[in-house]
Amino acid sequence: MSGGRRLSNCRCGCCSYPVIFGFMSGIGLIIIITQLLPLIGLTSPGTPLSSLLAAGSAIGNVNLQALFFALGTIAAIYLLPKITKVILGTLVAQVFFTLYRFVKTSGTYHRRYTTRVARTAF
């Protein structure tokens, strides 16, 4: 029992805190950069450098519905815990925006998709 306790309190001594902090910050920055274009409704080119280069020309092609969904989800995730701690903000955002998308499209995508599958299946 005490051996497990000792292992859980073990800290890696081979890397300093600034190195680990810089590594984690770099990974976070890469994730943020690669998700900028999907935030405005465009496909990501893949690499962080190509995402940064494509961001300048993509400003005119903003998909407002995708931007609404992204900013609404972010707002729900960060603002809902300030209102209540009982319900997770991520769960509320997922359920609300899924229902909103379903009601707004009223199943038109489902009908188009099943028709396309039926045509290609035979």
PDB file of C-alpha atoms in Angstrom:
ATOM      1  CA  MET A   1       0.000   0.000   0.000  1.00  0.00           C
ATOM      2  CA  SER A   2       2.724   2.446   0.890  1.00  0.00           C
ATOM      3  CA  GLY A   3       4.615   1.592  -2.318  1.00  0.00           C
ATOM      4  CA  GLY A   4       1.676   2.790  -4.427  1.00  0.00           C
ATOM      5  CA  ARG A   5       1.423   5.920  -2.346  1.00  0.00           C
ATOM      6  CA  ARG A   6       5.111   6.586  -2.877  1.00  0.00           C
ATOM      7  CA  LEU A   7       4.777   6.168  -6.652  1.00  0.00           C
ATOM      8  CA  SER A   8       1.796   8.498  -6.865  1.00  0.00           C
ATOM      9  CA  ASN A   9       3.773  11.291  -5.189  1.00  0.00           C
ATOM     10  CA  CYS A  10       6.801  10.742  -7.439  1.00  0.00           C
ATOM     11  CA  ARG A  11       7.756  13.679  -9.629  1.00  0.00           C
ATOM     12  CA  CYS A  12       9.904  13.414 -12.708  1.00  0.00           C
ATOM     13  CA  GLY A  13      13.298  14.844 -11.795  1.00  0.00           C
ATOM     14  CA  CYS A  14      14.876  14.575 -15.226  1.00  0.00           C
ATOM     15  CA  CYS A  15      13.011  17.566 -16.732  1.00  0.00           C
ATOM     16  CA  SER A  16      12.795  20.960 -15.129  1.00  0.00           C
ATOM     17  CA  TYR A  17       9.487  22.729 -14.658  1.00  0.00           C
ATOM     18  CA  PRO A  18      10.187  25.401 -17.322  1.00  0.00           C
ATOM     19  CA  VAL A  19      10.902  22.693 -19.896  1.00  0.00           C
ATOM     20  CA  ILE A  20       7.655  20.848 -19.155  1.00  0.00           C
ATOM     21  CA  PHE A  21       5.713  24.141 -19.029  1.00  0.00           C
ATOM     22  CA  GLY A  22       7.168  25.255 -22.378  1.00  0.00           C
ATOM     23  CA  PHE A  23       6.445  21.899 -23.988  1.00  0.00           C
ATOM     24  CA  MET A  24       2.821  21.906 -22.842  1.00  0.00           C
ATOM     25  CA  SER A  25       2.367  25.533 -23.889  1.00  0.00           C
ATOM     26  CA  GLY A  26       3.770  24.752 -27.332  1.00  0.00           C
ATOM     27  CA  ILE A  27       1.408  21.812 -27.788  1.00  0.00           C
ATOM     28  CA  GLY A  28      -1.529  23.986 -26.714  1.00  0.00           C
ATOM     29  CA  LEU A  29      -0.530  26.719 -29.158  1.00  0.00           C
ATOM     30  CA  ILE A  30      -0.286  24.201 -32.002  1.00  0.00           C
ATOM     31  CA  ILE A  31      -3.775  22.885 -31.209  1.00  0.00           C
ATOM     32  CA  ILE A  32      -5.227  26.402 -31.097  1.00  0.00           C
ATOM     33  CA  ILE A  33      -3.606  27.387 -34.409  1.00  0.00           C
ATOM     34  CA  THR A  34      -4.815  24.257 -36.209  1.00  0.00           C
ATOM     35  CA  GLN A  35      -8.366  24.803 -34.925  1.00  0.00           C
ATOM     36  CA  LEU A  36      -8.698  28.445 -36.052  1.00  0.00           C
ATOM     37  CA  LEU A  37     -10.006  27.614 -39.530  1.00  0.00           C
ATOM     38  CA  PRO A  38     -12.521  24.991 -38.322  1.00  0.00           C
ATOM     39  CA  LEU A  39     -13.744  27.641 -35.861  1.00  0.00           C
ATOM     40  CA  ILE A  40     -14.953  29.744 -38.795  1.00  0.00           C
ATOM     41  CA  GLY A  41     -16.316  26.762 -40.724  1.00  0.00           C
ATOM     42  CA  LEU A  42     -13.433  25.925 -43.068  1.00  0.00           C
ATOM     43  CA  THR A  43     -11.333  22.788 -43.324  1.00  0.00           C
ATOM     44  CA  SER A  44      -7.922  22.826 -41.722  1.00  0.00           C
ATOM     45  CA  PRO A  45      -4.991  22.343 -44.101  1.00  0.00           C
ATOM     46  CA  GLY A  46      -3.257  20.157 -41.536  1.00  0.00           C
ATOM     47  CA  THR A  47      -0.025  21.740 -40.354  1.00  0.00           C
ATOM     48  CA  PRO A  48       0.131  24.777 -38.059  1.00  0.00           C
ATOM     49  CA  LEU A  49       2.190  26.778 -40.552  1.00  0.00           C
ATOM     50  CA  SER A  50      -0.225  26.141 -43.418  1.00  0.00           C
ATOM     51  CA  SER A  51      -3.118  27.023 -41.102  1.00  0.00           C
ATOM     52  CA  LEU A  52      -1.510  30.368 -40.288  1.00  0.00           C
ATOM     53  CA  LEU A  53      -0.805  31.078 -43.952  1.00  0.00           C
ATOM     54  CA  ALA A  54      -4.358  30.169 -44.980  1.00  0.00           C
ATOM     55  CA  ALA A  55      -5.958  32.206 -42.181  1.00  0.00           C
ATOM     56  CA  GLY A  56      -5.313  35.533 -43.921  1.00  0.00           C
ATOM     57  CA  SER A  57      -7.170  34.582 -47.093  1.00  0.00           C
ATOM     58  CA  ALA A  58      -9.920  32.732 -45.202  1.00  0.00           C
ATOM     59  CA  ILE A  59     -11.276  35.787 -43.382  1.00  0.00           C
ATOM     60  CA  GLY A  60     -13.662  36.594 -46.257  1.00  0.00           C
ATOM     61  CA  ASN A  61     -15.080  33.048 -46.324  1.00  0.00           C
ATOM     62  CA  VAL A  62     -16.433  32.894 -42.781  1.00  0.00           C
ATOM     63  CA  ASN A  63     -19.339  30.500 -42.248  1.00  0.00           C
ATOM     64  CA  LEU A  64     -21.458  32.428 -39.749  1.00  0.00           C
ATOM     65  CA  GLN A  65     -23.423  29.384 -38.621  1.00  0.00           C
ATOM     66  CA  ALA A  66     -20.230  27.491 -37.751  1.00  0.00           C
ATOM     67  CA  LEU A  67     -18.878  30.554 -35.956  1.00  0.00           C
ATOM     68  CA  PHE A  68     -22.156  30.825 -33.989  1.00  0.00           C
ATOM     69  CA  PHE A  69     -21.925  27.168 -32.950  1.00  0.00           C
ATOM     70  CA  ALA A  70     -18.259  27.457 -31.955  1.00  0.00           C
ATOM     71  CA  LEU A  71     -18.616  30.660 -29.941  1.00  0.00           C
ATOM     72  CA  GLY A  72     -21.866  29.452 -28.361  1.00  0.00           C
ATOM     73  CA  THR A  73     -20.219  26.213 -27.294  1.00  0.00           C
ATOM     74  CA  ILE A  74     -17.218  28.043 -25.842  1.00  0.00           C
ATOM     75  CA  ALA A  75     -19.520  30.457 -24.005  1.00  0.00           C
ATOM     76  CA  ALA A  76     -21.589  27.598 -22.555  1.00  0.00           C
ATOM     77  CA  ILE A  77     -18.483  25.746 -21.406  1.00  0.00           C
ATOM     78  CA  TYR A  78     -17.052  28.771 -19.588  1.00  0.00           C
ATOM     79  CA  LEU A  79     -20.168  30.600 -18.391  1.00  0.00           C
ATOM     80  CA  LEU A  80     -22.363  27.732 -17.190  1.00  0.00           C
ATOM     81  CA  PRO A  81     -20.088  26.754 -14.261  1.00  0.00           C
ATOM     82  CA  LYS A  82     -20.492  30.308 -12.946  1.00  0.00           C
ATOM     83  CA  ILE A  83     -24.280  29.786 -12.848  1.00  0.00           C
ATOM     84  CA  THR A  84     -24.443  26.210 -11.561  1.00  0.00           C
ATOM     85  CA  LYS A  85     -21.941  23.524 -10.650  1.00  0.00           C
ATOM     86  CA  VAL A  86     -24.468  20.690 -10.956  1.00  0.00           C
ATOM     87  CA  ILE A  87     -24.614  20.421 -14.765  1.00  0.00           C
ATOM     88  CA  LEU A  88     -21.492  20.287 -16.928  1.00  0.00           C
ATOM     89  CA  GLY A  89     -21.173  23.077 -19.473  1.00  0.00           C
ATOM     90  CA  THR A  90     -19.851  20.699 -22.129  1.00  0.00           C
ATOM     91  CA  LEU A  91     -22.900  18.459 -21.782  1.00  0.00           C
ATOM     92  CA  VAL A  92     -25.332  21.385 -21.995  1.00  0.00           C
ATOM     93  CA  ALA A  93     -23.527  22.795 -25.031  1.00  0.00           C
ATOM     94  CA  GLN A  94     -23.540  19.447 -26.817  1.00  0.00           C
ATOM     95  CA  VAL A  95     -27.221  18.716 -26.153  1.00  0.00           C
ATOM     96  CA  PHE A  96     -28.424  22.267 -26.863  1.00  0.00           C
ATOM     97  CA  PHE A  97     -26.545  22.756 -30.122  1.00  0.00           C
ATOM     98  CA  THR A  98     -27.372  19.254 -31.342  1.00  0.00           C
ATOM     99  CA  LEU A  99     -31.079  19.879 -30.754  1.00  0.00           C
ATOM    100  CA  TYR A 100     -30.815  23.356 -32.284  1.00  0.00           C
ATOM    101  CA  ARG A 101     -29.169  21.955 -35.406  1.00  0.00           C
ATOM    102  CA  PHE A 102     -31.750  19.196 -35.687  1.00  0.00           C
ATOM    103  CA  VAL A 103     -34.696  21.596 -35.304  1.00  0.00           C
ATOM    104  CA  LYS A 104     -33.218  24.163 -37.667  1.00  0.00           C
ATOM    105  CA  THR A 105     -32.557  21.659 -40.451  1.00  0.00           C
ATOM    106  CA  SER A 106     -35.677  19.642 -39.561  1.00  0.00           C
ATOM    107  CA  GLY A 107     -34.152  16.434 -40.839  1.00  0.00           C
ATOM    108  CA  THR A 108     -33.366  17.649 -44.387  1.00  0.00           C
ATOM    109  CA  TYR A 109     -29.783  16.379 -44.185  1.00  0.00           C
ATOM    110  CA  HIS A 110     -31.029  12.984 -43.058  1.00  0.00           C
ATOM    111  CA  ARG A 111     -33.351  12.718 -46.058  1.00  0.00           C
ATOM    112  CA  ARG A 112     -30.627  13.804 -48.512  1.00  0.00           C
ATOM    113  CA  TYR A 113     -28.116  11.422 -46.975  1.00  0.00           C
ATOM    114  CA  THR A 114     -30.394   8.370 -47.064  1.00  0.00           C
ATOM    115  CA  THR A 115     -31.416   9.141 -50.655  1.00  0.00           C
ATOM    116  CA  ARG A 116     -27.762   9.386 -51.682  1.00  0.00           C
ATOM    117  CA  VAL A 117     -26.934   6.121 -49.908  1.00  0.00           C
ATOM    118  CA  ALA A 118     -29.916   4.386 -51.510  1.00  0.00           C
ATOM    119  CA  ARG A 119     -28.775   5.497 -54.987  1.00  0.00           C
ATOM    120  CA  THR A 120     -25.184   4.387 -54.487  1.00  0.00           C
ATOM    121  CA  ALA A 121     -26.032   1.090 -52.799  1.00  0.00           C
ATOM    122  CA  PHE A 122     -27.503  -0.531 -55.909  1.00  0.00           C
TER     123      PHE A 122
END
